[in-house]
XYZ file of C-alpha atoms in Angstrom:
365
model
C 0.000 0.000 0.000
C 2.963 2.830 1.335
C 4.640 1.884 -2.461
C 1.341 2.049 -4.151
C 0.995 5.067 -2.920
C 4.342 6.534 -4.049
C 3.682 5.802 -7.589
C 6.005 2.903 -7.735
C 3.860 -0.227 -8.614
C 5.109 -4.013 -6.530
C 2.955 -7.538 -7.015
C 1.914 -9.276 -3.918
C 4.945 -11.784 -4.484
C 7.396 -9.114 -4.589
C 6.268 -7.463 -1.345
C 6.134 -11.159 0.427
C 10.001 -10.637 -1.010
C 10.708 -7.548 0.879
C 9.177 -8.612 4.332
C 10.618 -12.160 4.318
C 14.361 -10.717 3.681
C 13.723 -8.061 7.364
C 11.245 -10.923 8.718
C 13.502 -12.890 11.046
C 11.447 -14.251 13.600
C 8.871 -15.858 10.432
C 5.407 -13.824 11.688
C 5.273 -12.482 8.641
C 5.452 -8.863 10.033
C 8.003 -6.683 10.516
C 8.410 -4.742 14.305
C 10.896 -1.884 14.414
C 14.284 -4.264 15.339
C 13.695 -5.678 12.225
C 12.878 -2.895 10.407
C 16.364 -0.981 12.058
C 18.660 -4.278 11.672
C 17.564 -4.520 7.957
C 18.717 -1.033 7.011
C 21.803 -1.237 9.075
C 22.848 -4.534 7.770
C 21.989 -4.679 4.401
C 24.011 -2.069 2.074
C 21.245 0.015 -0.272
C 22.409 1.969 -3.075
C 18.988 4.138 -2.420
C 17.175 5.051 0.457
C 15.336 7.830 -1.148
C 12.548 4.756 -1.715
C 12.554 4.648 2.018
C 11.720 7.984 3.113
C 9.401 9.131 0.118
C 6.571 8.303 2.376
C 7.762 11.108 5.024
C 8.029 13.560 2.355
C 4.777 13.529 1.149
C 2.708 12.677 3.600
C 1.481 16.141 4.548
C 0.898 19.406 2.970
C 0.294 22.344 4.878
C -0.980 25.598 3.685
C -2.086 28.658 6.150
C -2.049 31.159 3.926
C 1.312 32.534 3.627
C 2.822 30.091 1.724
C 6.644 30.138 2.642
C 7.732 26.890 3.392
C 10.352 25.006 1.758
C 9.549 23.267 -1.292
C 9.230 19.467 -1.280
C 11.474 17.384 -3.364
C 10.446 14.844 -5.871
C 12.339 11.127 -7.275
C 13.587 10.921 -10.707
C 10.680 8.441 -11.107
C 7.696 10.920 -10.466
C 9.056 13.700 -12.406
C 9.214 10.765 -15.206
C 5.639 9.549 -14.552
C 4.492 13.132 -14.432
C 3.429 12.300 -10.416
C 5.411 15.380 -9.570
C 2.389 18.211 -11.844
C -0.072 15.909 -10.186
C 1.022 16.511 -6.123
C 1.900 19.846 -6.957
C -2.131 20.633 -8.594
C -3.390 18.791 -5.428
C -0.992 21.070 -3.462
C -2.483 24.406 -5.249
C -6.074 23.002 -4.854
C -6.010 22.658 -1.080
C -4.268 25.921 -0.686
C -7.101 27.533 -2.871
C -10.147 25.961 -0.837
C -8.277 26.495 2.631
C -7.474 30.530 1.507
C -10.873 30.471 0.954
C -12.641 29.074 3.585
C -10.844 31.085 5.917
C -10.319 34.980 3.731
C -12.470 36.451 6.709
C -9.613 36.036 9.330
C -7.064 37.117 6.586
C -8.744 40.114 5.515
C -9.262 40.633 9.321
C -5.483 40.524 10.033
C -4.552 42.959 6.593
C -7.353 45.215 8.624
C -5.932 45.364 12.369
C -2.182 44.952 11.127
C -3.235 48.733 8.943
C -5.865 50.035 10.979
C -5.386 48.741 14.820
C -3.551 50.705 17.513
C -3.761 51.451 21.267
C -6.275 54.266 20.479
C -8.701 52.714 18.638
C -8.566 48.943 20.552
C -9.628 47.197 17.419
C -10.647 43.530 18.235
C -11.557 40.407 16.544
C -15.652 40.843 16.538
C -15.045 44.553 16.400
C -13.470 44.097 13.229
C -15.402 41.356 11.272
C -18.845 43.626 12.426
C -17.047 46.902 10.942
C -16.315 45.163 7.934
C -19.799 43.821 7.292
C -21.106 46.740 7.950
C -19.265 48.896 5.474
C -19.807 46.476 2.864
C -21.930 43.339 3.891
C -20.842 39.735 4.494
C -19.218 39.207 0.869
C -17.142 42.028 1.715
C -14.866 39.722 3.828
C -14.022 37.553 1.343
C -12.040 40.931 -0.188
C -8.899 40.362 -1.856
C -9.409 36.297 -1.740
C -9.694 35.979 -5.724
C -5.671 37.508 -6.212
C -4.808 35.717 -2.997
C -5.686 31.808 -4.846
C -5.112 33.574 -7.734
C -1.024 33.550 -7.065
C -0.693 30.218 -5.731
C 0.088 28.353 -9.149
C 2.247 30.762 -10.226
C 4.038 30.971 -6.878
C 4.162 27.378 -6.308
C 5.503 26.415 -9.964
C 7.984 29.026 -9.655
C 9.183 28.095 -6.179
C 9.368 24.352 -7.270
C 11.741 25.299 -10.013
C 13.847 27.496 -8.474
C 14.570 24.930 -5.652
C 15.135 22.012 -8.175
C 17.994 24.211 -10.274
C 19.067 26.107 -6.921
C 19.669 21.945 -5.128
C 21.360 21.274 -8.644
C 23.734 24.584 -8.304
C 24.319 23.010 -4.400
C 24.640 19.007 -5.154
C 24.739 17.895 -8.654
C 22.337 15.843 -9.856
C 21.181 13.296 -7.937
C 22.705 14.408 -4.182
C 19.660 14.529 -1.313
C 19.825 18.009 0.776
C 20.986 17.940 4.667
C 18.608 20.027 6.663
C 20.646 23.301 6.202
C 21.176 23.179 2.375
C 17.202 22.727 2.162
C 17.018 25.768 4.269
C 18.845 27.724 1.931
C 17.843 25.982 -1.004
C 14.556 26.776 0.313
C 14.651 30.690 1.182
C 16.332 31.331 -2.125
C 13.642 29.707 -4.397
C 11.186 31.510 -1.955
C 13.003 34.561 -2.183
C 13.144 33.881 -6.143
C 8.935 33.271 -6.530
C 8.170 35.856 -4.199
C 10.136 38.414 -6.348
C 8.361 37.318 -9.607
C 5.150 37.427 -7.921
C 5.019 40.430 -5.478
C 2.934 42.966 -7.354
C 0.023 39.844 -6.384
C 0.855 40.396 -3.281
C 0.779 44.383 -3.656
C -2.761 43.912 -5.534
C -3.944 41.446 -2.915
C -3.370 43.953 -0.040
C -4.749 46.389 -2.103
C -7.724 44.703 -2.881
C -8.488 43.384 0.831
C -8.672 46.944 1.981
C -10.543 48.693 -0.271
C -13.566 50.128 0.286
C -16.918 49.567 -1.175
C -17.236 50.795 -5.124
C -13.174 51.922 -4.996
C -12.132 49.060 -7.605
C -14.185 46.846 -10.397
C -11.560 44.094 -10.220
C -8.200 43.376 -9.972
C -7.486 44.515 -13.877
C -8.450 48.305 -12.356
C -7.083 48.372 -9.109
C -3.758 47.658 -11.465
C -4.352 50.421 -14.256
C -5.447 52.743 -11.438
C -1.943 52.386 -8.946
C -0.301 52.082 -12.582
C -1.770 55.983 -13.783
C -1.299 57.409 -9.858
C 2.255 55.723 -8.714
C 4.195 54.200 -11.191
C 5.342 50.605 -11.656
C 7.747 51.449 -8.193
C 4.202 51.041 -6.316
C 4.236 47.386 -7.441
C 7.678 46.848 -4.822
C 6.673 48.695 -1.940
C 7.289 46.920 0.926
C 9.692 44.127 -1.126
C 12.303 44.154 1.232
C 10.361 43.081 4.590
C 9.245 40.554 2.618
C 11.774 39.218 1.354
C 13.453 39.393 4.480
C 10.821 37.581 6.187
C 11.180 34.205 4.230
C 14.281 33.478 5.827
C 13.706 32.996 9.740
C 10.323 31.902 8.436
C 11.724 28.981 6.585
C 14.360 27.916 8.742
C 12.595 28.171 11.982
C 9.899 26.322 10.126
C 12.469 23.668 8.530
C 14.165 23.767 12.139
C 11.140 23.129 14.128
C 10.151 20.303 12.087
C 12.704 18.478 11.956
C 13.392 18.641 15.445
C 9.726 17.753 16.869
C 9.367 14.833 14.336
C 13.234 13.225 15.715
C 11.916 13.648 18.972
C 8.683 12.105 18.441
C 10.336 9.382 16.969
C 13.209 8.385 19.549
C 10.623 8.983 22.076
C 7.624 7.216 20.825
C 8.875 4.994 17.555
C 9.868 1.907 19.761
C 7.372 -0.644 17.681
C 6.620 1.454 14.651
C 8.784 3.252 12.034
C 5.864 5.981 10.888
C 4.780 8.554 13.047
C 1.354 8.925 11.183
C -0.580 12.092 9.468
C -1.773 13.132 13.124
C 1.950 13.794 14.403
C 3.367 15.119 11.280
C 0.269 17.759 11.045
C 1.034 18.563 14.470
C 4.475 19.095 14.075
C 3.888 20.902 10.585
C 1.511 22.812 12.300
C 3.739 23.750 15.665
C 6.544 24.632 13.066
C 5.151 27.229 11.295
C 3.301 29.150 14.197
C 6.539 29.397 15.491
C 8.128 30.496 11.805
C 5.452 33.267 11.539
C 5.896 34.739 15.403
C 9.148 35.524 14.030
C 8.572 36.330 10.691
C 5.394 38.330 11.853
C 7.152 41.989 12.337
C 8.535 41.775 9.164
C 4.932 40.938 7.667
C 3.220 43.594 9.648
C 5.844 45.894 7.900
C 5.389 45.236 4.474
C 1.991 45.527 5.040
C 1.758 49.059 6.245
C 4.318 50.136 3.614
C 1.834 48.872 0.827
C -1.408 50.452 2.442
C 0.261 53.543 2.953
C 1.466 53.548 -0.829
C -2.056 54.320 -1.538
C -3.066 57.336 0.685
C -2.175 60.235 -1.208
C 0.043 63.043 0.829
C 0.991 60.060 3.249
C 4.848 59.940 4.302
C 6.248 57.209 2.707
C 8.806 55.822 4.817
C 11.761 53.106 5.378
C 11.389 49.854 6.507
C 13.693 50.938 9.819
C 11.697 54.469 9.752
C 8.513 52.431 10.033
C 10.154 49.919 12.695
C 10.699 53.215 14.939
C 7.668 54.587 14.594
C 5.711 51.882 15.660
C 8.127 50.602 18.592
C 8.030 54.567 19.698
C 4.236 54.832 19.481
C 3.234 51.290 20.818
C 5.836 49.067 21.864
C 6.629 45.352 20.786
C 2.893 44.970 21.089
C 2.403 47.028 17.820
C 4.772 44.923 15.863
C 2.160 42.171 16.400
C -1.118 43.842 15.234
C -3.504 41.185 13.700
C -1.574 38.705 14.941
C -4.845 37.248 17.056
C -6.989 36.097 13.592
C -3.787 35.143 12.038
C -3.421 32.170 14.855
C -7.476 31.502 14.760
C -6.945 30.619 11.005
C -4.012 28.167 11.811
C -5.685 25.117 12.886
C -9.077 25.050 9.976
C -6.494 26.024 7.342
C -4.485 22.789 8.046
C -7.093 20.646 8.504
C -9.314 21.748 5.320
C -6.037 21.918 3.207
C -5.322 18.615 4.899
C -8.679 16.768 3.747
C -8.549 19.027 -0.032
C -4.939 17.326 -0.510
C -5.906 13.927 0.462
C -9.577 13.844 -1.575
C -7.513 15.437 -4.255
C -5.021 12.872 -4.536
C -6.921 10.259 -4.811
C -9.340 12.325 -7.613
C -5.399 12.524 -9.450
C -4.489 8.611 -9.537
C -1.790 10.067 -6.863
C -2.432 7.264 -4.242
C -4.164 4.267 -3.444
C -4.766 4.913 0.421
């Protein structure tokens, strides 16, 4: 069933094969001595076989989209597997975005609007928004947000396979650390191609009622008024952002799933979907406390952009101004509905992926 669902396709004889040669004891099932002795005995020219199951067992999307590309074999970008995981990936993104663009539009609100004078809160929020421009109105800016996944995603996937090329060769796995950089690079790559989205998206979310047709005006209008330099603003928070994003992510992960495992792995080799989600999910709440500054940054610097008259400034100027006027506690603005979407976005990417796979020919579970 685990190589079924890798794409690589075994008869019932051969897999009686591979669990009599670990079987030692003849029960016809394998505990995790077995399991251990057989790949610290026996000398394998490949273990990428092994751990494909690890790789791809979860995808995770909350709505920021930064983590570090996963890798595919030589046979699934052969069998065309790799398109097919990666359109399951974008699909779950798009239905989790969606099902929770209230809480994100909330967070692009209170991370702009919020501050110790006007105590902006969750409900206070989601009720001014609905009344300014009914309940559809918080779905604002969702369209460009799912809009940019495929782009970002295909991008991102390429960058990391020539950027792990430019680091290995050809057919080298990544430690941990070159994946981290591997990883913030071909973020830092996709996120450069794609950040006028992101502009638009920001744009979009916190716009009032009648300011914009669609995403083609919003465009033509900040094109006429600002320039194409409107396009960047806030580019360097951003891009600085990936970085402890992905590695603390990357870090995290790791580290929780080791543990788990020399803890808890004394009969079984597979820590199950329910551990790696929770590690996944523990990983990149911790990614985006410390990325989360950075984010609140960028995001000021693009709504301000659009208030005509407004000082325009620095990334540090901004930094300043908010630590001056409300402490640490302003750099984390919004940061309440950005946690609240954490937990459905995993779990309705989670069930998306899954369904999605199995709509794809992906797997057999």
């Amino acid at each position: 069933q685990t190589f079924h669902s890798l794409g690589v396709y075994i008869s019932l004889q051969q897999a009686e094969k591979i669990l009599q040669s670990m079987d030692k004891d003849g029960t016809m099932t394998v505990d995790w001595h077995e399991w251990r002795d057989h790949f610290i005995l026996n000398p394998l020219e490949n273990m990428e076989e092994v751990v494909h199951y690890w790789k791809h067992s979860t995808v995770l999307d909350i709505g920021e989209c930064l983590t570090v590309p996963d890798e595919f074999s030589e046979k699934e970008k052969r069998t065309g597997m790799w398109w097919k995981q990666l359109l399951a990936g974008a699909m779950a993104g798009a239905v989790s975005r969606t099902g929770t663009a209230p809480l994100d539009r909330l967070k692009v609100f209170m991370q702009v609007h919020a501050s110790k004078t006007n105590n902006m809160n969750v409900f206070g929020g989601l009720k001014g928004m609905i009344q300014e421009g009914g309940v559809r109105s918080l779905w604002r800016g969702n369209g460009i947000n799912v809009l940019k996944i495929a782009p970002e995603s295909a991008i991102k996937f390429m960058a990391y396979e020539q950027i792990k090329r430019a680091i290995r060769g050809q057919h080298e796995t990544l430690r941990v650390q070159e994946r981290f950089v591997a990883g913030s690079l071909a973020g830092a790559t996709a996120q450069t191609i794609i950040y006028p989205m992101e502009v638009l998206k920001t744009r979009l979310t916190l716009r009032k009622t009648g300011q914009y047709s669609g995403v083609a005006d919003c465009a033509k209008k900040m094109l006429q008024k600002e320039g194409i330099q409107a396009f960047y603003k806030g580019y360097l928070p951003n891009v600085l952002g990936i970085i402890p994003y992905a590695g603390i992510d990357l870090a995290i992960y790791e580290t929780l799933k080791n543990m788990w495992l020399q803890k808890y792995s004394r009969n079984t080799a597979d820590p199950g979907i329910l551990v790696l989600l929770a590690c996944g999910t523990i990983s990149s709440t911790c990614g985006q406390i410390a990325s989360y500054p950075l984010a609140l940054v960028r995001t000021r610097m693009q709504a301000q952009a659009s208030i005509e008259g407004a000082p325009q400034p620095t990334m540090l100027g901004l930094f300043k101004h908010i630590l001056s006027r409300e402490g640490v506690l302003g750099l984390y603005r919004g940061i309440a509905p950005n946690f609240m979407k954490v937990i459905p976005a995993v779990s309705i990417s989670y069930v998306v992926y899954e369904n999605m796979k199995q709509v794809l020919g992906v797997t057999s579970r």
